[in-house]
Amino acid sequence: MKRKLLLKLLLLLCIFGYQNAEAQIFKKKKKDTEKEASTASKDKILSYDKVITKEAISDEGLFTTHVVEENYFFEIPDSLFNKE
């Protein structure tokens, strides 16, 4: 009886231990691809039309503010540079 219980516990340990290891491997791969994507996006400068799309919500004022999804972009006019 003790032997059957011990075998069942060992089997459960193997099953749950395997699933946990798979989850950790998946997370590591995901982080690596996110790092590669973020470094690739920093190297390229996109054109204005690709960054500020038709879906952007714009608000004009001293600076023009554009909201695209959760990202905020600010346009500063050339006339405001080199001024306090």
mmCIF file of N, CA and C in Angstrom:
data_model
loop_
_atom_site.group_PDB
_atom_site.id
_atom_site.type_symbol
_atom_site.label_atom_id
_atom_site.label_comp_id
_atom_site.label_asym_id
_atom_site.label_seq_id
_atom_site.Cartn_x
_atom_site.Cartn_y
_atom_site.Cartn_z
ATOM 1 N N MET A 1 0.821 -1.183 0.000
ATOM 2 C CA MET A 1 0.000 0.000 0.000
ATOM 3 C C MET A 1 0.871 1.255 0.000
ATOM 4 N N LYS A 2 1.903 1.252 0.843
ATOM 5 C CA LYS A 2 2.815 2.401 0.890
ATOM 6 C C LYS A 2 3.548 2.556 -0.442
ATOM 7 N N ARG A 3 3.843 1.408 -1.058
ATOM 8 C CA ARG A 3 4.572 1.450 -2.319
ATOM 9 C C ARG A 3 3.719 2.085 -3.422
ATOM 10 N N LYS A 4 2.426 1.767 -3.466
ATOM 11 C CA LYS A 4 1.533 2.352 -4.461
ATOM 12 C C LYS A 4 1.404 3.859 -4.252
ATOM 13 N N LEU A 5 1.292 4.261 -3.004
ATOM 14 C CA LEU A 5 1.181 5.680 -2.693
ATOM 15 C C LEU A 5 2.457 6.418 -3.094
ATOM 16 N N LEU A 6 3.602 5.801 -2.814
ATOM 17 C CA LEU A 6 4.879 6.398 -3.180
ATOM 18 C C LEU A 6 5.016 6.517 -4.696
ATOM 19 N N LEU A 7 4.578 5.521 -5.437
ATOM 20 C CA LEU A 7 4.640 5.564 -6.898
ATOM 21 C C LEU A 7 3.718 6.651 -7.456
ATOM 22 N N LYS A 8 2.530 6.799 -6.876
ATOM 23 C CA LYS A 8 1.607 7.837 -7.322
ATOM 24 C C LYS A 8 2.187 9.227 -7.072
ATOM 25 N N LEU A 9 2.780 9.425 -5.915
ATOM 26 C CA LEU A 9 3.382 10.718 -5.606
ATOM 27 C C LEU A 9 4.552 11.018 -6.540
ATOM 28 N N LEU A 10 5.346 10.018 -6.823
ATOM 29 C CA LEU A 10 6.474 10.189 -7.734
ATOM 30 C C LEU A 10 5.984 10.532 -9.143
ATOM 31 N N LEU A 11 4.909 9.872 -9.578
ATOM 32 C CA LEU A 11 4.338 10.150 -10.890
ATOM 33 C C LEU A 11 3.797 11.578 -10.958
ATOM 34 N N LEU A 12 3.091 12.016 -9.935
ATOM 35 C CA LEU A 12 2.579 13.382 -9.900
ATOM 36 C C LEU A 12 3.702 14.409 -9.892
ATOM 37 N N LEU A 13 4.749 14.135 -9.163
ATOM 38 C CA LEU A 13 5.896 15.034 -9.116
ATOM 39 C C LEU A 13 6.540 15.170 -10.491
ATOM 40 N N CYS A 14 6.659 14.069 -11.189
ATOM 41 C CA CYS A 14 7.254 14.111 -12.533
ATOM 42 C C CYS A 14 6.382 14.904 -13.496
ATOM 43 N N ILE A 15 5.075 14.714 -13.415
ATOM 44 C CA ILE A 15 4.166 15.406 -14.334
ATOM 45 C C ILE A 15 4.188 16.908 -14.083
ATOM 46 N N PHE A 16 4.039 17.321 -12.837
ATOM 47 C CA PHE A 16 3.992 18.746 -12.533
ATOM 48 C C PHE A 16 5.363 19.405 -12.683
ATOM 49 N N GLY A 17 6.425 18.705 -12.422
ATOM 50 C CA GLY A 17 7.760 19.252 -12.609
ATOM 51 C C GLY A 17 8.061 19.500 -14.068
ATOM 52 N N TYR A 18 7.580 18.637 -14.950
ATOM 53 C CA TYR A 18 7.793 18.788 -16.383
ATOM 54 C C TYR A 18 7.061 20.015 -16.914
ATOM 55 N N GLN A 19 5.834 20.237 -16.499
ATOM 56 C CA GLN A 19 5.066 21.375 -16.965
ATOM 57 C C GLN A 19 5.698 22.681 -16.517
ATOM 58 N N ASN A 20 6.216 22.727 -15.326
ATOM 59 C CA ASN A 20 6.845 23.925 -14.817
ATOM 60 C C ASN A 20 8.102 24.254 -15.625
ATOM 61 N N ALA A 21 8.873 23.261 -15.977
ATOM 62 C CA ALA A 21 10.092 23.486 -16.752
ATOM 63 C C ALA A 21 9.755 24.021 -18.137
ATOM 64 N N GLU A 22 8.687 23.513 -18.756
ATOM 65 C CA GLU A 22 8.283 23.988 -20.071
ATOM 66 C C GLU A 22 7.870 25.459 -20.015
ATOM 67 N N ALA A 23 7.176 25.861 -18.973
ATOM 68 C CA ALA A 23 6.726 27.251 -18.853
ATOM 69 C C ALA A 23 7.923 28.187 -18.736
ATOM 70 N N GLN A 24 8.948 27.788 -18.029
ATOM 71 C CA GLN A 24 10.125 28.634 -17.871
ATOM 72 C C GLN A 24 10.886 28.781 -19.179
ATOM 73 N N ILE A 25 10.969 27.738 -19.952
ATOM 74 C CA ILE A 25 11.671 27.804 -21.236
ATOM 75 C C ILE A 25 10.938 28.753 -22.178
ATOM 76 N N PHE A 26 9.602 28.709 -22.197
ATOM 77 C CA PHE A 26 8.811 29.566 -23.066
ATOM 78 C C PHE A 26 9.020 31.037 -22.724
ATOM 79 N N LYS A 27 9.074 31.372 -21.450
ATOM 80 C CA LYS A 27 9.256 32.757 -21.043
ATOM 81 C C LYS A 27 10.623 33.281 -21.465
ATOM 82 N N LYS A 28 11.645 32.472 -21.369
ATOM 83 C CA LYS A 28 12.981 32.920 -21.752
ATOM 84 C C LYS A 28 13.042 33.243 -23.241
ATOM 85 N N LYS A 29 12.421 32.425 -24.076
ATOM 86 C CA LYS A 29 12.430 32.676 -25.508
ATOM 87 C C LYS A 29 11.695 33.963 -25.826
ATOM 88 N N LYS A 30 10.596 34.212 -25.143
ATOM 89 C CA LYS A 30 9.807 35.402 -25.393
ATOM 90 C C LYS A 30 10.600 36.656 -25.051
ATOM 91 N N LYS A 31 11.321 36.644 -23.944
ATOM 92 C CA LYS A 31 12.112 37.803 -23.551
ATOM 93 C C LYS A 31 13.219 38.083 -24.561
ATOM 94 N N ASP A 32 13.837 37.041 -25.095
ATOM 95 C CA ASP A 32 14.899 37.235 -26.077
ATOM 96 C C ASP A 32 14.360 37.894 -27.341
ATOM 97 N N THR A 33 13.192 37.482 -27.796
ATOM 98 C CA THR A 33 12.636 38.069 -29.009
ATOM 99 C C THR A 33 12.207 39.506 -28.764
ATOM 100 N N GLU A 34 11.726 39.826 -27.553
ATOM 101 C CA GLU A 34 11.347 41.202 -27.239
ATOM 102 C C GLU A 34 12.578 42.107 -27.234
ATOM 103 N N LYS A 35 13.690 41.623 -26.711
ATOM 104 C CA LYS A 35 14.914 42.420 -26.699
ATOM 105 C C LYS A 35 15.398 42.694 -28.117
ATOM 106 N N GLU A 36 15.337 41.674 -28.979
ATOM 107 C CA GLU A 36 15.767 41.860 -30.361
ATOM 108 C C GLU A 36 14.873 42.862 -31.079
ATOM 109 N N ALA A 37 13.583 42.801 -30.822
ATOM 110 C CA ALA A 37 12.645 43.717 -31.470
ATOM 111 C C ALA A 37 12.871 45.146 -30.995
ATOM 112 N N SER A 38 13.150 45.320 -29.706
ATOM 113 C CA SER A 38 13.349 46.672 -29.184
ATOM 114 C C SER A 38 14.659 47.269 -29.693
ATOM 115 N N THR A 39 15.715 46.481 -29.832
ATOM 116 C CA THR A 39 16.972 47.009 -30.352
ATOM 117 C C THR A 39 16.847 47.311 -31.843
ATOM 118 N N ALA A 40 16.075 46.514 -32.563
ATOM 119 C CA ALA A 40 15.891 46.763 -33.995
ATOM 120 C C ALA A 40 15.102 48.045 -34.210
ATOM 121 N N SER A 41 14.132 48.313 -33.362
ATOM 122 C CA SER A 41 13.326 49.516 -33.540
ATOM 123 C C SER A 41 14.122 50.770 -33.170
ATOM 124 N N LYS A 42 15.089 50.664 -32.295
ATOM 125 C CA LYS A 42 15.898 51.819 -31.923
ATOM 126 C C LYS A 42 16.880 52.194 -33.037
ATOM 127 N N ASP A 43 17.296 51.224 -33.831
ATOM 128 C CA ASP A 43 18.265 51.480 -34.874
ATOM 129 C C ASP A 43 17.645 52.189 -36.081
ATOM 130 N N LYS A 44 16.384 51.932 -36.345
ATOM 131 C CA LYS A 44 15.725 52.514 -37.515
ATOM 132 C C LYS A 44 14.993 53.790 -37.131
ATOM 133 N N ILE A 45 15.015 54.753 -38.030
ATOM 134 C CA ILE A 45 14.206 55.961 -37.879
ATOM 135 C C ILE A 45 13.091 55.850 -38.903
ATOM 136 N N LEU A 46 11.860 55.780 -38.413
ATOM 137 C CA LEU A 46 10.705 55.638 -39.298
ATOM 138 C C LEU A 46 10.269 56.989 -39.827
ATOM 139 N N SER A 47 9.604 56.976 -40.957
ATOM 140 C CA SER A 47 9.094 58.220 -41.529
ATOM 141 C C SER A 47 7.905 58.710 -40.703
ATOM 142 N N TYR A 48 7.594 59.981 -40.854
ATOM 143 C CA TYR A 48 6.521 60.622 -40.092
ATOM 144 C C TYR A 48 5.182 59.919 -40.330
ATOM 145 N N ASP A 49 4.912 59.552 -41.589
ATOM 146 C CA ASP A 49 3.640 58.922 -41.935
ATOM 147 C C ASP A 49 3.475 57.547 -41.299
ATOM 148 N N LYS A 50 4.571 56.854 -41.054
ATOM 149 C CA LYS A 50 4.482 55.533 -40.431
ATOM 150 C C LYS A 50 4.300 55.635 -38.918
ATOM 151 N N VAL A 51 4.787 56.703 -38.323
ATOM 152 C CA VAL A 51 4.666 56.870 -36.869
ATOM 153 C C VAL A 51 3.336 57.508 -36.509
ATOM 154 N N ILE A 52 3.016 58.627 -37.151
ATOM 155 C CA ILE A 52 1.757 59.339 -36.901
ATOM 156 C C ILE A 52 0.778 58.906 -37.985
ATOM 157 N N THR A 53 -0.053 57.931 -37.660
ATOM 158 C CA THR A 53 -0.990 57.361 -38.626
ATOM 159 C C THR A 53 -2.319 58.112 -38.591
ATOM 160 N N LYS A 54 -3.261 57.674 -39.400
ATOM 161 C CA LYS A 54 -4.582 58.300 -39.438
ATOM 162 C C LYS A 54 -5.342 58.082 -38.131
ATOM 163 N N GLU A 55 -5.002 57.034 -37.389
ATOM 164 C CA GLU A 55 -5.666 56.734 -36.129
ATOM 165 C C GLU A 55 -5.183 57.625 -34.984
ATOM 166 N N ALA A 56 -4.152 58.417 -35.216
ATOM 167 C CA ALA A 56 -3.586 59.264 -34.165
ATOM 168 C C ALA A 56 -4.560 60.370 -33.781
ATOM 169 N N ILE A 57 -4.642 60.637 -32.492
ATOM 170 C CA ILE A 57 -5.451 61.741 -31.983
ATOM 171 C C ILE A 57 -4.493 62.894 -31.731
ATOM 172 N N SER A 58 -4.705 64.024 -32.424
ATOM 173 C CA SER A 58 -3.785 65.160 -32.336
ATOM 174 C C SER A 58 -4.441 66.325 -31.610
ATOM 175 N N ASP A 59 -3.633 67.049 -30.833
ATOM 176 C CA ASP A 59 -4.096 68.226 -30.108
ATOM 177 C C ASP A 59 -3.064 69.319 -30.327
ATOM 178 N N GLU A 60 -3.499 70.435 -30.954
ATOM 179 C CA GLU A 60 -2.574 71.525 -31.261
ATOM 180 C C GLU A 60 -2.568 72.540 -30.141
ATOM 181 N N GLY A 61 -1.392 73.046 -29.858
ATOM 182 C CA GLY A 61 -1.199 74.066 -28.845
ATOM 183 C C GLY A 61 0.207 74.610 -29.013
ATOM 184 N N LEU A 62 0.888 74.913 -27.900
ATOM 185 C CA LEU A 62 2.284 75.319 -27.983
ATOM 186 C C LEU A 62 3.094 74.217 -28.660
ATOM 187 N N PHE A 63 2.844 72.984 -28.274
ATOM 188 C CA PHE A 63 3.369 71.798 -28.938
ATOM 189 C C PHE A 63 2.179 71.048 -29.511
ATOM 190 N N THR A 64 2.371 70.374 -30.627
ATOM 191 C CA THR A 64 1.326 69.496 -31.145
ATOM 192 C C THR A 64 1.562 68.124 -30.541
ATOM 193 N N THR A 65 0.547 67.605 -29.881
ATOM 194 C CA THR A 65 0.642 66.312 -29.212
ATOM 195 C C THR A 65 -0.158 65.288 -30.002
ATOM 196 N N HIS A 66 0.463 64.147 -30.285
ATOM 197 C CA HIS A 66 -0.196 63.056 -30.994
ATOM 198 C C HIS A 66 -0.240 61.853 -30.065
ATOM 199 N N VAL A 67 -1.395 61.194 -30.001
ATOM 200 C CA VAL A 67 -1.548 59.971 -29.210
ATOM 201 C C VAL A 67 -1.847 58.843 -30.184
ATOM 202 N N VAL A 68 -0.940 57.852 -30.230
ATOM 203 C CA VAL A 68 -1.123 56.668 -31.061
ATOM 204 C C VAL A 68 -1.100 55.478 -30.112
ATOM 205 N N GLU A 69 -2.249 54.803 -29.984
ATOM 206 C CA GLU A 69 -2.448 53.717 -29.028
ATOM 207 C C GLU A 69 -2.101 54.232 -27.638
ATOM 208 N N GLU A 70 -1.025 53.769 -27.017
ATOM 209 C CA GLU A 70 -0.648 54.246 -25.691
ATOM 210 C C GLU A 70 0.607 55.128 -25.730
ATOM 211 N N ASN A 71 1.058 55.483 -26.922
ATOM 212 C CA ASN A 71 2.287 56.265 -27.082
ATOM 213 C C ASN A 71 1.957 57.723 -27.357
ATOM 214 N N TYR A 72 2.721 58.614 -26.760
ATOM 215 C CA TYR A 72 2.554 60.048 -26.945
ATOM 216 C C TYR A 72 3.741 60.582 -27.739
ATOM 217 N N PHE A 73 3.454 61.419 -28.730
ATOM 218 C CA PHE A 73 4.481 62.044 -29.550
ATOM 219 C C PHE A 73 4.250 63.552 -29.524
ATOM 220 N N PHE A 74 5.342 64.308 -29.423
ATOM 221 C CA PHE A 74 5.265 65.761 -29.343
ATOM 222 C C PHE A 74 5.992 66.372 -30.527
ATOM 223 N N GLU A 75 5.333 67.317 -31.201
ATOM 224 C CA GLU A 75 5.938 68.071 -32.292
ATOM 225 C C GLU A 75 6.282 69.451 -31.764
ATOM 226 N N ILE A 76 7.546 69.822 -31.890
ATOM 227 C CA ILE A 76 7.995 71.141 -31.444
ATOM 228 C C ILE A 76 8.304 71.960 -32.687
ATOM 229 N N PRO A 77 7.666 73.108 -32.867
ATOM 230 C CA PRO A 77 7.937 73.937 -34.048
ATOM 231 C C PRO A 77 9.372 74.460 -34.043
ATOM 232 N N ASP A 78 9.928 74.647 -35.234
ATOM 233 C CA ASP A 78 11.298 75.150 -35.360
ATOM 234 C C ASP A 78 11.454 76.538 -34.737
ATOM 235 N N SER A 79 10.404 77.319 -34.735
ATOM 236 C CA SER A 79 10.486 78.679 -34.190
ATOM 237 C C SER A 79 10.712 78.691 -32.675
ATOM 238 N N LEU A 80 10.470 77.584 -32.003
ATOM 239 C CA LEU A 80 10.637 77.539 -30.536
ATOM 240 C C LEU A 80 12.027 77.051 -30.117
ATOM 241 N N PHE A 81 12.834 76.588 -31.050
ATOM 242 C CA PHE A 81 14.174 76.138 -30.684
ATOM 243 C C PHE A 81 15.065 77.331 -30.357
ATOM 244 N N ASN A 82 16.027 77.128 -29.468
ATOM 245 C CA ASN A 82 17.000 78.120 -29.012
ATOM 246 C C ASN A 82 16.341 79.309 -28.322
ATOM 247 N N LYS A 83 15.212 79.067 -27.666
ATOM 248 C CA LYS A 83 14.548 80.094 -26.882
ATOM 249 C C LYS A 83 14.346 79.577 -25.474
ATOM 250 N N GLU A 84 14.299 80.490 -24.522
ATOM 251 C CA GLU A 84 14.029 80.098 -23.144
ATOM 252 C C GLU A 84 12.539 80.113 -22.888
#
